Every structure is written in structure tokens, then in C-alpha cells.
Coordinates of C-alpha atoms in Angstrom, one line a residue:
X1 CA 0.0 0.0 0.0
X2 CA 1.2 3.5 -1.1
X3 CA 2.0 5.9 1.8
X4 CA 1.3 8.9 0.4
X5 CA -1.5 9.8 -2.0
X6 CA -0.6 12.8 -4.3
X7 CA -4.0 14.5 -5.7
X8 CA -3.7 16.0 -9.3
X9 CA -6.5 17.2 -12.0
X10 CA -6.4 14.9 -14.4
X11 CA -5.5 11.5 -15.3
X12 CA -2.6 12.2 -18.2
X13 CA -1.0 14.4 -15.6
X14 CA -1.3 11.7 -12.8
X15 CA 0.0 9.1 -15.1
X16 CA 3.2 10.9 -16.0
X17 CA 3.8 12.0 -12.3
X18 CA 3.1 8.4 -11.0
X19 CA 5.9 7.5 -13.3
X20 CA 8.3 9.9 -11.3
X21 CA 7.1 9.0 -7.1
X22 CA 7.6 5.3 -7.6
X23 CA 6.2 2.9 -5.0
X24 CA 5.4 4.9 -2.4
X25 CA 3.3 7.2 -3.4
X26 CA 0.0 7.0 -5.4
X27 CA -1.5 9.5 -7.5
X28 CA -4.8 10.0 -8.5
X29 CA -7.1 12.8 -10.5
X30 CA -10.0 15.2 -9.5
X31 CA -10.9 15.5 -12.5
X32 CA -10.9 18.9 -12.2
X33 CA -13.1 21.0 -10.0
X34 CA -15.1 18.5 -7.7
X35 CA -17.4 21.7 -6.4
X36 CA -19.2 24.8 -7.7
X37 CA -21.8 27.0 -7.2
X38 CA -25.3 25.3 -8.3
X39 CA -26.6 25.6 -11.9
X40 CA -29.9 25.9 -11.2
X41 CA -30.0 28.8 -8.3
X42 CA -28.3 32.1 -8.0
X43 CA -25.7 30.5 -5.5
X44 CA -24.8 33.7 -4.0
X45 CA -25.9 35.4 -0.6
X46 CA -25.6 39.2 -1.5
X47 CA -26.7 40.1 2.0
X48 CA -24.2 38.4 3.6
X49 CA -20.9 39.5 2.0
X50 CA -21.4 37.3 -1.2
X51 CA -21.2 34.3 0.7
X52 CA -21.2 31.6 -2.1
X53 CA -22.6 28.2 -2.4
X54 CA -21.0 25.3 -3.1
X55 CA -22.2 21.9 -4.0
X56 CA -20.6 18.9 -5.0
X57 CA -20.8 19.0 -8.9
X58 CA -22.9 16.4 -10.8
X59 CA -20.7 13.2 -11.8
X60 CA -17.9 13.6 -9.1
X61 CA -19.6 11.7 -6.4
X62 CA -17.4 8.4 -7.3
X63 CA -14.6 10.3 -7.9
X64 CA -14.8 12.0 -4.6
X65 CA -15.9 8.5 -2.9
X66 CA -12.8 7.0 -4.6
X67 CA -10.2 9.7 -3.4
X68 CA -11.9 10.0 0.5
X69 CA -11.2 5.6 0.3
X70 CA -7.8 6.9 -0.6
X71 CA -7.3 9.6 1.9
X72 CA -7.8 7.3 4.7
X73 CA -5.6 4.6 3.7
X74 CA -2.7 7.4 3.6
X75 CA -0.1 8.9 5.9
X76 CA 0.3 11.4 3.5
X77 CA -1.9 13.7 1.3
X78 CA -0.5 16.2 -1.0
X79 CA -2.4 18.3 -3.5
X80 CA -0.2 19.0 -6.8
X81 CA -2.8 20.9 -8.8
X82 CA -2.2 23.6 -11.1
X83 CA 0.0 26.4 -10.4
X84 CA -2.4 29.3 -10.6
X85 CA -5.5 30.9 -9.3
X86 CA -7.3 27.9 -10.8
X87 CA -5.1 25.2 -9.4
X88 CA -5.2 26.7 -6.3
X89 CA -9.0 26.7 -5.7
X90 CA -9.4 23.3 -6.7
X91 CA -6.9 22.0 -4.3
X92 CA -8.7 24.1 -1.3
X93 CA -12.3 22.5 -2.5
X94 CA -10.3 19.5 -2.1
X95 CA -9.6 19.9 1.6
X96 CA -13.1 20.8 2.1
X97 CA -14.8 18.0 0.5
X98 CA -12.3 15.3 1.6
X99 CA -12.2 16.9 5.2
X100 CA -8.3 17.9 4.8
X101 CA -6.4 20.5 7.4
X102 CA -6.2 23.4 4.7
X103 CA -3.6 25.0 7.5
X104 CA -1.0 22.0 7.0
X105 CA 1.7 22.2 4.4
X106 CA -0.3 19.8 2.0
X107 CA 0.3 21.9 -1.5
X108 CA 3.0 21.6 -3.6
X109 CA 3.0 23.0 -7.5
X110 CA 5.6 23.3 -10.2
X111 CA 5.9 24.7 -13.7
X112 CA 7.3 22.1 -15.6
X113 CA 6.5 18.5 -15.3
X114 CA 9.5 16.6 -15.1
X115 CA 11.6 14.0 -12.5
X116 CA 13.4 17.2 -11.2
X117 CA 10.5 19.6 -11.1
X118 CA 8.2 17.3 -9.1
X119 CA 11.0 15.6 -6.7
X120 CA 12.2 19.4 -5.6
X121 CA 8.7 20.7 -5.2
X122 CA 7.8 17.5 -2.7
X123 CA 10.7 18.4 -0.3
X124 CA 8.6 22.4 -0.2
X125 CA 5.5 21.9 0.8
X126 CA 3.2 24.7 1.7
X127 CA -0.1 25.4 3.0
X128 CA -2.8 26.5 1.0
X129 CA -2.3 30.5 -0.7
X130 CA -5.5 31.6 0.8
X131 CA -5.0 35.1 -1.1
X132 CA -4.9 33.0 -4.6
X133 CA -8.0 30.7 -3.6
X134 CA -10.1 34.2 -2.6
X135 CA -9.3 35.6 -5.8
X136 CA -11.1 32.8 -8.0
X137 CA -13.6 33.0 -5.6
X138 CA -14.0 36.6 -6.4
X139 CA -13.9 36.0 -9.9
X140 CA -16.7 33.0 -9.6
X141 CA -19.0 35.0 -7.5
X142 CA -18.6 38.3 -9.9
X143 CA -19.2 35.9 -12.7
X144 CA -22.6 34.4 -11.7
X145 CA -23.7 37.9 -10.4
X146 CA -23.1 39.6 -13.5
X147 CA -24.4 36.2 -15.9
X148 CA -27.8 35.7 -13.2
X149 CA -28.7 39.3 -13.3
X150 CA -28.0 40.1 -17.1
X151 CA -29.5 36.5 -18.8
X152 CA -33.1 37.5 -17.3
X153 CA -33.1 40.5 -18.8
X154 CA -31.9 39.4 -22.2
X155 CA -34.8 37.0 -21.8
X156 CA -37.2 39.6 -21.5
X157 CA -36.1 41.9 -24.2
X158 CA -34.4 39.3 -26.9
X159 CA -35.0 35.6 -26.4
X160 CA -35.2 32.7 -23.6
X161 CA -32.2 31.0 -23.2
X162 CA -29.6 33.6 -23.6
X163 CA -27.0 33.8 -21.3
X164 CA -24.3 37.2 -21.2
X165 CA -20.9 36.5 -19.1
X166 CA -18.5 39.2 -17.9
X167 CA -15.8 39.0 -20.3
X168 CA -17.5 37.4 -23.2
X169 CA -20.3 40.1 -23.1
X170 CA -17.3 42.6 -23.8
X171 CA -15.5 40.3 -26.5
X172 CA -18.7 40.1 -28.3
X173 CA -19.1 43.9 -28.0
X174 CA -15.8 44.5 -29.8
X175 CA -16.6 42.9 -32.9
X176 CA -20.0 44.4 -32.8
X177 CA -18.4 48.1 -32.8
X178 CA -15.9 46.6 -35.6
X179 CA -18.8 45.5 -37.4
X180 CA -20.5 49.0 -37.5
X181 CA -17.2 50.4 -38.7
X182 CA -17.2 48.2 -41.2
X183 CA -20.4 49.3 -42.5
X184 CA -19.9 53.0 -41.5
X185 CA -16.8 53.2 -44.0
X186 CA -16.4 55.2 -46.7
X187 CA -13.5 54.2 -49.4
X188 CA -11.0 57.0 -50.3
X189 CA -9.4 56.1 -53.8
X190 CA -5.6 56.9 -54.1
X191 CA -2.8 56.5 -56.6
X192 CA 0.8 54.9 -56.5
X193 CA 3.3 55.4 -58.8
X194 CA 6.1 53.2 -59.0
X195 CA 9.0 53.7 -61.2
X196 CA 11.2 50.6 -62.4
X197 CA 14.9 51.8 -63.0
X198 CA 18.5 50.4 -63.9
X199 CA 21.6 51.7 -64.3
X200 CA 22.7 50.1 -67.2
X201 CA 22.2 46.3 -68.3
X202 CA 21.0 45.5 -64.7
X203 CA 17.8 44.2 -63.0
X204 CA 15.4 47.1 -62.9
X205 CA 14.4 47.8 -59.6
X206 CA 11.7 49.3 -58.2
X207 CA 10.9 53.0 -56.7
X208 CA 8.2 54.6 -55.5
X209 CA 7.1 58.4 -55.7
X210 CA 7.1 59.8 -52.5
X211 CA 7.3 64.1 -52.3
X212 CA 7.2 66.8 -54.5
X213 CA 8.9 70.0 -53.8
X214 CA 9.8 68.6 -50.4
X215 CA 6.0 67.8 -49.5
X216 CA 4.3 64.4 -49.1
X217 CA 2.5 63.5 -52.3
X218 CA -1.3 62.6 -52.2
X219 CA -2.5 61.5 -55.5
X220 CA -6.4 61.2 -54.8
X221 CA -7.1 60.5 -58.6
X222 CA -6.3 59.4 -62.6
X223 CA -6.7 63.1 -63.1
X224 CA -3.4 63.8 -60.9
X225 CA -1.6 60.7 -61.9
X226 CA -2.1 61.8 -65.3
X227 CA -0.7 65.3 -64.6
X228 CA 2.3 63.8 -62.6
X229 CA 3.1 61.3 -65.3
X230 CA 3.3 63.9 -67.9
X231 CA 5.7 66.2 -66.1
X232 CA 8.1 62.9 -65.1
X233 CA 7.9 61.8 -68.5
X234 CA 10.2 64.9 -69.7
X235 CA 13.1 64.6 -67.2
X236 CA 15.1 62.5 -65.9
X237 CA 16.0 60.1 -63.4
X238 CA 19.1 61.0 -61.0
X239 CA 20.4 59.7 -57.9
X240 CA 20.2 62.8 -55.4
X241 CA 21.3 60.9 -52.1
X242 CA 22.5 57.2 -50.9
X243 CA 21.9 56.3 -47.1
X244 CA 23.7 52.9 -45.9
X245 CA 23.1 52.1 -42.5
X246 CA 24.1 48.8 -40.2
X247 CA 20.8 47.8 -38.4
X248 CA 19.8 45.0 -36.3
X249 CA 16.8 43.0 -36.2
X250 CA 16.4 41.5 -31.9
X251 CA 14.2 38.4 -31.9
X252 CA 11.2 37.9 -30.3
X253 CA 10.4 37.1 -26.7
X254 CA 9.3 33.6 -25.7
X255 CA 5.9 32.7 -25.7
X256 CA 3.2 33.5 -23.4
X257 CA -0.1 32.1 -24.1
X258 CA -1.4 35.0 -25.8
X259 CA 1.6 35.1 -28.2
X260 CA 1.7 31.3 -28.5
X261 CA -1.9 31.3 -29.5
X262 CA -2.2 34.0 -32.4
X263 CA 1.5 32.5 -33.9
X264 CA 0.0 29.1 -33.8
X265 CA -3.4 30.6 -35.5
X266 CA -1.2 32.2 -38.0
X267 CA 1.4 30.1 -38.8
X268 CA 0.2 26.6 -38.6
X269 CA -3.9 27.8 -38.5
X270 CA -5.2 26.6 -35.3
X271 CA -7.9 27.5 -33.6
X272 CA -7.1 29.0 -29.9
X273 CA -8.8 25.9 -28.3
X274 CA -6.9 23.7 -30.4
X275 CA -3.4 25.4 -29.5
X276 CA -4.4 25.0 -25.8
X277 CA -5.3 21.1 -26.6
X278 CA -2.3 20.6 -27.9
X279 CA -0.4 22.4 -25.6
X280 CA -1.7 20.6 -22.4
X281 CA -0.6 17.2 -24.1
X282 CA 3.0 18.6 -24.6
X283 CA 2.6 19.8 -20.5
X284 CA 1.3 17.0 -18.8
X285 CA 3.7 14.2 -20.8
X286 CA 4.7 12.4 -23.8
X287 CA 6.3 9.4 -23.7
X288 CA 9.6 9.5 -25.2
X289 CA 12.2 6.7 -26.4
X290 CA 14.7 6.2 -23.9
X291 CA 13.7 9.2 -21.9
X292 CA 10.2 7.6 -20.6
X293 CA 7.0 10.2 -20.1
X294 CA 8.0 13.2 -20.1
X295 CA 6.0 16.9 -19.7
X296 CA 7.9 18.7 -23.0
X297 CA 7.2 22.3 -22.0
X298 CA 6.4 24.3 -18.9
X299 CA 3.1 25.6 -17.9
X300 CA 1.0 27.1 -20.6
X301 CA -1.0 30.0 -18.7
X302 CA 1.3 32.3 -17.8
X303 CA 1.7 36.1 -18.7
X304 CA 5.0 36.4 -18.5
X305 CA 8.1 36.6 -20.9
X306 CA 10.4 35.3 -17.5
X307 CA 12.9 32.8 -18.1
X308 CA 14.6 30.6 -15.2
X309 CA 18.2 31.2 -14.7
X310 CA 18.9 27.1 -15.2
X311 CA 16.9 27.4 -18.3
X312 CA 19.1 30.2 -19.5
X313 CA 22.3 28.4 -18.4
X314 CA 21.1 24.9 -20.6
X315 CA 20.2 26.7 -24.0
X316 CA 23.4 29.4 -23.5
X317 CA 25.3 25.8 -23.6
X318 CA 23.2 24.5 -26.3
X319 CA 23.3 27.7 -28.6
X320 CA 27.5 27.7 -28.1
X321 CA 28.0 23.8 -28.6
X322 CA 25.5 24.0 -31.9
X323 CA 26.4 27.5 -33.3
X324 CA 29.1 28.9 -31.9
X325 CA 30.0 31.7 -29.1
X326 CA 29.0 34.7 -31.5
X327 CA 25.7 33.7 -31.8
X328 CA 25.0 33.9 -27.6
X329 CA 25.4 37.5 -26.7
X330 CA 27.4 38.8 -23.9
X331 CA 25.0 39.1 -21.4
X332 CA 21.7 36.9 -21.2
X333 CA 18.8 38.7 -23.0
X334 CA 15.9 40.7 -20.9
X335 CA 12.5 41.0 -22.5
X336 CA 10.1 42.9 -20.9
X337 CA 6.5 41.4 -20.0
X338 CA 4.0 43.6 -21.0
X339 CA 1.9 46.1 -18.4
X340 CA -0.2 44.8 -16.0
X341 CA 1.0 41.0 -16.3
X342 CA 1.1 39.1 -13.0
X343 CA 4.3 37.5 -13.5
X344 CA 3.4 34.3 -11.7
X345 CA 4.8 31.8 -14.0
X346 CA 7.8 32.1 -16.5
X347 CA 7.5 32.0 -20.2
X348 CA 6.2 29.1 -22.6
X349 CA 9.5 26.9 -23.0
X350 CA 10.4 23.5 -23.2
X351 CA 11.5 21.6 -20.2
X352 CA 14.8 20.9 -22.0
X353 CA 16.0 22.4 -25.0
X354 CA 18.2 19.8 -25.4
X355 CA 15.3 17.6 -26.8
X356 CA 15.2 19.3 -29.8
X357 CA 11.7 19.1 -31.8
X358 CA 13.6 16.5 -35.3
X359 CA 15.0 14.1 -32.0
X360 CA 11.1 13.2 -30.6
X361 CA 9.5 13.6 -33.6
X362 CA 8.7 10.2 -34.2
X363 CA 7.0 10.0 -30.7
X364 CA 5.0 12.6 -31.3
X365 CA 1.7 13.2 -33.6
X366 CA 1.9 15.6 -36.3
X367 CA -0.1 18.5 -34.4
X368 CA 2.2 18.2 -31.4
X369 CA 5.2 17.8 -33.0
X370 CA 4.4 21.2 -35.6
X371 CA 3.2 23.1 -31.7
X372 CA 6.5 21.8 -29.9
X373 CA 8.6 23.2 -32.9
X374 CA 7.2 26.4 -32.9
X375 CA 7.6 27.0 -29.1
X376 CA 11.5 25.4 -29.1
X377 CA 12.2 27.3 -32.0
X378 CA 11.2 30.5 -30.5
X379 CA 12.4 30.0 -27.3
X380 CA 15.9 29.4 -28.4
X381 CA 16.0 32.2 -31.0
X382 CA 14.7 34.6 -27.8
X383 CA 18.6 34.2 -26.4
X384 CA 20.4 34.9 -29.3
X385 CA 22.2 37.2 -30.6
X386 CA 20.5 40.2 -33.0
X387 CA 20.6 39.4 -37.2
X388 CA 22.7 42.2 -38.7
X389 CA 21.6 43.6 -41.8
X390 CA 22.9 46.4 -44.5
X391 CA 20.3 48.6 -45.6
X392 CA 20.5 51.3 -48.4
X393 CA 18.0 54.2 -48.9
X394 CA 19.1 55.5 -52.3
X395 CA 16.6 59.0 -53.2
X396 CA 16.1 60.0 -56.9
X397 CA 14.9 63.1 -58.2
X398 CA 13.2 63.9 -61.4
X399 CA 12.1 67.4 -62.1
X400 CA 11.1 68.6 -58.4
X401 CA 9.6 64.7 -57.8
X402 CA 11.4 62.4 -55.6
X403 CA 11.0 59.0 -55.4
X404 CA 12.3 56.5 -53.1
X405 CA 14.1 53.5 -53.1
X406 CA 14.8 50.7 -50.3
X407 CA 17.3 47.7 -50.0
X408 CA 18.7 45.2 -47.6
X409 CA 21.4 42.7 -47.3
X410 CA 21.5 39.8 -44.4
X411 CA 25.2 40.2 -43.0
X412 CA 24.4 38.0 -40.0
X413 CA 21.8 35.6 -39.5
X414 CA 22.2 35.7 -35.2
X415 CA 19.1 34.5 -34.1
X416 CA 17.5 34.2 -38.1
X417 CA 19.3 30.8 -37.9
X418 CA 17.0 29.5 -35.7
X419 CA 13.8 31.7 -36.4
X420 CA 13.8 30.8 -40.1
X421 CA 10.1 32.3 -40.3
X422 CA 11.4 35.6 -39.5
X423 CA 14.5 35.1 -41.7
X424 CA 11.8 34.4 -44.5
X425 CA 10.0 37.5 -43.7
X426 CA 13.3 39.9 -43.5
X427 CA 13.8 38.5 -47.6
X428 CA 16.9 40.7 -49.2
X429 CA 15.8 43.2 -50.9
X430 CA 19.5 43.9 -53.4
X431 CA 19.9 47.3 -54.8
X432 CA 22.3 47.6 -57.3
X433 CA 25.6 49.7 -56.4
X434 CA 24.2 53.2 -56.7
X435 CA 26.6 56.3 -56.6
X436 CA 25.1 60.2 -55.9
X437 CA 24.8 61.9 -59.2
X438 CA 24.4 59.2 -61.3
X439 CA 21.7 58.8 -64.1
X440 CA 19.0 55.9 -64.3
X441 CA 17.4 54.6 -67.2
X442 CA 13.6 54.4 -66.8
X443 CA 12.3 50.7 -67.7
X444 CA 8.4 51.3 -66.9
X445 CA 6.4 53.6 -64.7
X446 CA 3.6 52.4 -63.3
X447 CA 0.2 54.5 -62.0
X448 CA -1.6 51.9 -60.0
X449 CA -5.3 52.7 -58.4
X450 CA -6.3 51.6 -54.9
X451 CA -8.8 52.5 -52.5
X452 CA -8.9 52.6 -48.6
X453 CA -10.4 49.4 -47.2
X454 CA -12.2 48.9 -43.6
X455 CA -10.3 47.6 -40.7
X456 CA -10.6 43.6 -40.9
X457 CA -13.3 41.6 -38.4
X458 CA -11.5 40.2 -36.1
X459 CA -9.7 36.7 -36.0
X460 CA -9.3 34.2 -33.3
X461 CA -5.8 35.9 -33.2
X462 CA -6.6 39.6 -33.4
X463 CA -9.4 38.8 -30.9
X464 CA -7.2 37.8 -28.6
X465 CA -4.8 40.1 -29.1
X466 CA -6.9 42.9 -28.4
X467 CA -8.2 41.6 -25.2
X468 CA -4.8 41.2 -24.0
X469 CA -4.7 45.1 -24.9
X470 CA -7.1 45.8 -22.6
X471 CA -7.0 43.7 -20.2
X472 CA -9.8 41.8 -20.7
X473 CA -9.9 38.3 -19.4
X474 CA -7.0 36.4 -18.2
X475 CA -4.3 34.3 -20.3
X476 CA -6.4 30.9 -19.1
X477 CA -9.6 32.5 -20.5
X478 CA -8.9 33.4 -24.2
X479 CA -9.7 30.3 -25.6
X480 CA -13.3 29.6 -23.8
X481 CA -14.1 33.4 -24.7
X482 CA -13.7 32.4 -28.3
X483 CA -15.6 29.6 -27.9
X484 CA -18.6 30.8 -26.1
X485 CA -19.6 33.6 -28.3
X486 CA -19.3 31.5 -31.3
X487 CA -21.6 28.6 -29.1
X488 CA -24.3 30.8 -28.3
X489 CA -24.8 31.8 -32.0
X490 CA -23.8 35.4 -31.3
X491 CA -21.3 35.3 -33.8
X492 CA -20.3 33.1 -37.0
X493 CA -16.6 32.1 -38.0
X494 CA -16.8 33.4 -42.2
X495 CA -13.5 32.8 -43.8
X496 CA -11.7 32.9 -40.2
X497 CA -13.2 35.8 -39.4
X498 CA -16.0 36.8 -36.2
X499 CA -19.1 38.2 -37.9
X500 CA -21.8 38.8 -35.5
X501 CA -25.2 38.0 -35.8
X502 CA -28.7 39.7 -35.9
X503 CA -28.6 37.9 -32.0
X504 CA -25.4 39.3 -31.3

């Protein structure tokens, strides 16, 4: 008989754990939450200082009868949920409904799961972070009180069965105001005129008009181009100034879930609850050849761009033994998080960047091995050293019209050698060797129409992105915002894009 039960959320999580404790300790999942408020009654006592209800939830009665059998066979309990607000509300329901001591140091947490996370976070056990529990409660209690007061009234004025939330009733307002400016806009037309030039026998390149006389042009129609074109057409073209400059491109900061889930929508098109699927498989353990089960990355909510000084210390190694010492900069790279983060968990990384995403890829699924990529490859290319590039900004004149003309040269890859998405974006742009005072031969100018468009609905990626913004919701509440409001038929998903509906 185990003498120590450890009490987790779920089963993959227990599983992976269990594989860490050895004989004597079992471990065993909640499920997650094993009490709420009711579903069918308010819940909350306004008159006496929101004192909230809780019940056992429907279904957990033989998961609850299973872990109090448990409990009483033990020496030991220890609660090893989630390391957040979350986490730590389910752990103190736990010492409620299986009659725990909440005051003994029963909690332990860690951000990665792995043999060294979990086997250092049993020898600091704490007692529950009563601060961290009151604050979910808080947030539960504000919830129902704003969704139990507002969903009668939407019954009465719109339809039965509505429900409005806190935060999703504010998501769903934002692309309802982007909708209206959608419809409220007006299209402006406006020209371009783009002039393709060579020196001799080179590759034209390409240069667009930008000032006349020294003032911004605005060519608002064929009318103007027309004019402009006429006046070009009898001089010529001459290089007035050439500007070379040395600048440097920094990468990005690792991922926090905000981040991770508008690159993954981007780049490999996932939906935010997918990313977060996904991304709970890579934290709670894969099993890996020779290495066992193994949690591949640290803990996915987190608002933070914080990186553990071991974790620095294993990729500095890694970048030097792969790259060499010029790609690792001189001192170990700072990124700020952004305003109003709570800093309670380090970045998105994984648990050892020395299982590199091409060595497990046979052990993982196509989905996880194309999320665990994207998060290694941006975690190491956030320690590097900057890319160096050459740029040239070459002006031409041609009577009292200046156009302008922009190149770049990679000159060192730093970071790019890793981030090979950003290196793709950052494509040279070659000029040929211009020299002040020189004469061009015109190939082609082109006048080119366009018109002002309205700002784009919203995507599951610039939703989010805007709500972090704001500071709306939390980084453990994107993904179910998206959902909801989609769910309740308050808006539709055309071509990736949140359109509301008459309803919403």
C-alpha cells in the first residue's frame, strides 16, 4: 500500500507524475473541479458578504468517494494541482470535501513537469495560498452575479435561453463596434506610382514616388496621376542621395499564451482551443524513447516573458556547442513582460531544450510535433544574438519629384538561424551599387489605383490580441471566450473571421 496519495487534475498528468514518485506514493485525479456553485439557483448570498454556495458538482460523487477511500488509507496527502488561481481553488475545495487541514503544508505545484520539477517541489511543501484561492472565488462570484442578473433580462427583451458573461459580453461587444465600422466606412481612392529603374544592363528595380517639392504626395485620382506622369515623362532620373546604414533585427520574446496562441493561428492555422489542446498534451507528458513520459514544456497559462536562470544556463550551452560563441550575446537577453501581467509563472519553453523538436519527432503526432517546434524554435531564437543587416536608402529626383528606393542585405543571421520564419520575412531586398549623381534609365512607370479598405473583423488571433490590450480576461480565458460567443450563435466564424449576428 502506497504511503502517500498525491492529488492531481487529471488522469494524463497523474499518469506521467506516478511514473516519477515510484512505490510509495499513489496518485490520483479530481478531474478537475469537484465543487461549484449550483446551476440551477443564484448561488450567491448578496446580504451576507457574497457568501457563495457550493455543492458537489454532478458526476464527481465516485470520484470524490474513490479519493476519500484513498485519503484514509494514507499517511500522507499532497495536493499538486495547477499552479495558478485555478489550481489553487481546486486544491482548497479538495480539503473541504475530503475533510483535509487546509492550514498543514499539504500543496506543492511546479511549472514544468518533469523528475526534477516534481521531486524538488515534494521536499517544499506549503499550506494552501489563501490570497490565490479568494481571488477565483471573487472571480466565480462576480461571474454568476453579473451572468444571473443580465441573462433574465436578455430573456425579456431578446429571447429565452440567452445567457451574457463578464468578459464574453465585452469580446462580443468588440466585434460588434468593428462591425458597425465596417459598414460605416467610406473608401478614399488613391494612386501609386512606381517607377522601375537600372543603371545600365541590370535588373530594374523598383521605386516609388514619394514628395514633390519637399512635401508628401497625395495622388487622390487618374486626373493627378495623369498630370504627374506627364511632367516625369520629360526629365530625368538621377540619384540625389545614398543612405547605408548597419541595423539589427532583436528576436522575439518567448511565448506567453497570448503570443503562443495568435503565432499558432497564424502560422500553422489553429484554432485557440486547439493550440491549448495541444499544448496541455505537450505539459502533462509524452512518452519519449529512452527518456520515458515526459512533460515537454512548462506551464501554458502564464503572462510572463520570465525565463529561469537554469533554463538560461542549458540553451546558452546549447546555442554555443550548436552554433558557436557569437551567436550567444554577452550578457543573457531581458525581455520585458507587458503592463499589467502578473508575473506568476515564467514563459512558454520547453523543459529541456536539449530535446530538440527533429530528435522526438517520431513520438509525437503531427499536431504536437508542428506546436513543440514552434515553441522550441522560439524560445531558443529569444537568447540569441540580434541578425545584422545592411540597408541602403538611395533618393532619386526627377524634375522637383522624388521617389524612393529601399534595400537590404542579411550580414548575419544571429538568431534568423533559428527563427527561419522571421528570416523568411526579413527576404533581401538587393539594390544595385548606386553612386550620388548618377543617371537611371527608366524601364516602366507604373500608375496603380487603390482604395482605402475597412479595418478587418477580427480573427481568433486579433481577438485575442486585443483583449490582451485591454486587459480583458486572463491568459487561461482566451480560448473559452472564443468559444462561447461562437456557441451561443452570437457570432459566425466566415472565412476565419468573427461576424456577428442579428442575435449578437
Amino acid at each position: 500500500m502506497a504511503d502517500n496519495l498525491v492529488i492531481v487534475e487529471s488522469p494524463a498528468k497523474a499518469k506521467t507524475i506516478g511514473k516519477f514518485l515510484g512505490k510509495n506514493f499513489k496518485v490520483q485525479a479530481s478531474m478537475g473541479h469537484v465543487r461549484d456553485l449550483p446551476k440551477t439557483q443564484f448561488g450567491v448570498d448578496i446580504e451576507k458578504e457574497f457568501q457563495p454556495k457550493y455543492i458537489t458538482i454532478r458526476g464527481k460523487g465516485d470520484v470524490l468517494k474513490k479519493l476519500r477511500k484513498n485519503v484514509k488509507k494514507s499517511k500522507e496527502v499532497l495536493l499538486a494541482t495547477d499552479p495558478d488561481r485555478e489550481g489553487e481553488a481546486i486544491s482548497w475545495h479538495l480539503t473541504q470535501a475530503l475533510k483535509l487541514d487546509e492550514n498543514k503544508p499539504l500543496r506543492i505545484e511546479f511549472n514544468e513537469i518533469t523528475n526534477r520539477a516534481v521531486n524538488e517541489a515534494l521536499k517544499e511543501p506549503r499550506q494552501i495560498d489563501k490570497d490565490r484561492v479568494d481571488s477565483q472565488k471573487a472571480r466565480r462570484i462576480l461571474d454568476r452575479i453579473v451572468g444571473y442578473k443580465l441573462s433574465p433580462l436578455l430573456w425579456r427583451k431578446v429571447r429565452k435561453g440567452l445567457s451574457a458573461g463578464r468578459v464574453q459580453s465585452v469580446a462580443l461587444r468588440l466585434i460588434c463596434e468593428r462591425e458597425e465600422e465596417i459598414r460605416n466606412f467610406e473608401p478614399e481612392e488613391y494612386w501609386t506610382i512606381t517607377a522601375f529603374l537600372s543603371t545600365d544592363d541590370d535588373e530594374p528595380f523598383k521605386a516609388e514616388l514619394k514628395k514633390h517639392k519637399n512635401k508628401k504626395v497625395k495622388i487622390s485620382s487618374k486626373k493627378q496621376a495623369d498630370k504627374i506622369l506627364a511632367e516625369i515623362s520629360e526629365g530625368s532620373f538621377k540619384v540625389k542621395k545614398v543612405r547605408r546604414k548597419k541595423r539589427f533585427r532583436n528576436p522575439s520574446p518567448p511565448f506567453i499564451t497570448s503570443t503562443l496562441q495568435q503565432r499558432a493561428s497564424h502560422d500553422l492555422g489553429f484554432t485557440t482551443k486547439k493550440t491549448m489542446f495541444i499544448a496541455q498534451q505537450l505539459y502533462e507528458g509524452i512518452s519519449i524513447k529512452n527518456e520515458g513520459t515526459v512533460g515537454l514544456i512548462t506551464y501554458i497559462r502564464t503572462d510572463s516573458n520570465r525565463i529561469s536562470s537554469e533554463a538560461e544556463n542549458l540553451c546558452r550551452k546549447y546555442i554555443i556547442d550548436k552554433y558557436g560563441s557569437k551567436y550567444y550575446p554577452d550578457k543573457p537577453r531581458k525581455h520585458k513582460s507587458n503592463k499589467g501581467a502578473q508575473d506568476a509563472h515564467e514563459a512558454i519553453r520547453p523543459t529541456d531544450v536539449n530535446l530538440t523538436p527533429d530528435t522526438i519527432k517520431d513520438d509525437l503526432s503531427g499536431d504536437q510535433y508542428k506546436l513543440y517546434k514552434l515553441i522550441w524554435e522560439r524560445f531558443v531564437a529569444s537568447r540569441m544574438t540580434s541578425a545584422v543587416l545592411d540597408t541602403l536608402s538611395v533618393d532619386i529626383e526627377v524634375n522637383d519629384y522624388s521617389f524612393r528606393a529601399n534595400g537590404s542585405k542579411l550580414v548575419f543571421p544571429g538568431f534568423m538561424v533559428v527563427d527561419w520564419r522571421r528570416r523568411e520575412r526579413e527576404k533581401e531586398r538587393m539594390l544595385p551599387d548606386l553612386k550620388e549623381g548618377s543617371d537611371l534609365k527608366v524601364k516602366n512607370i507604373d500608375p496603380e489605383q487603390h482604395f482605402t479598405r475597412p479595418p478587418a473583423r477580427y480573427s481568433e488571433a486579433t481577438l485575442v490580441k486585443v483583449l490582451e490590450e485591454k486587459g480583458i480576461g486572463r491568459p487561461s480565458t482566451y480560448s473559452t471566450i472564443v468559444s462561447t460567443v461562437q456557441q451561443r450563435g452570437y457570432v459566425v466564424n466566415e472565412n476565419k473571421r468573427f461576424k456577428p449576428t442579428d442575435l449578437g
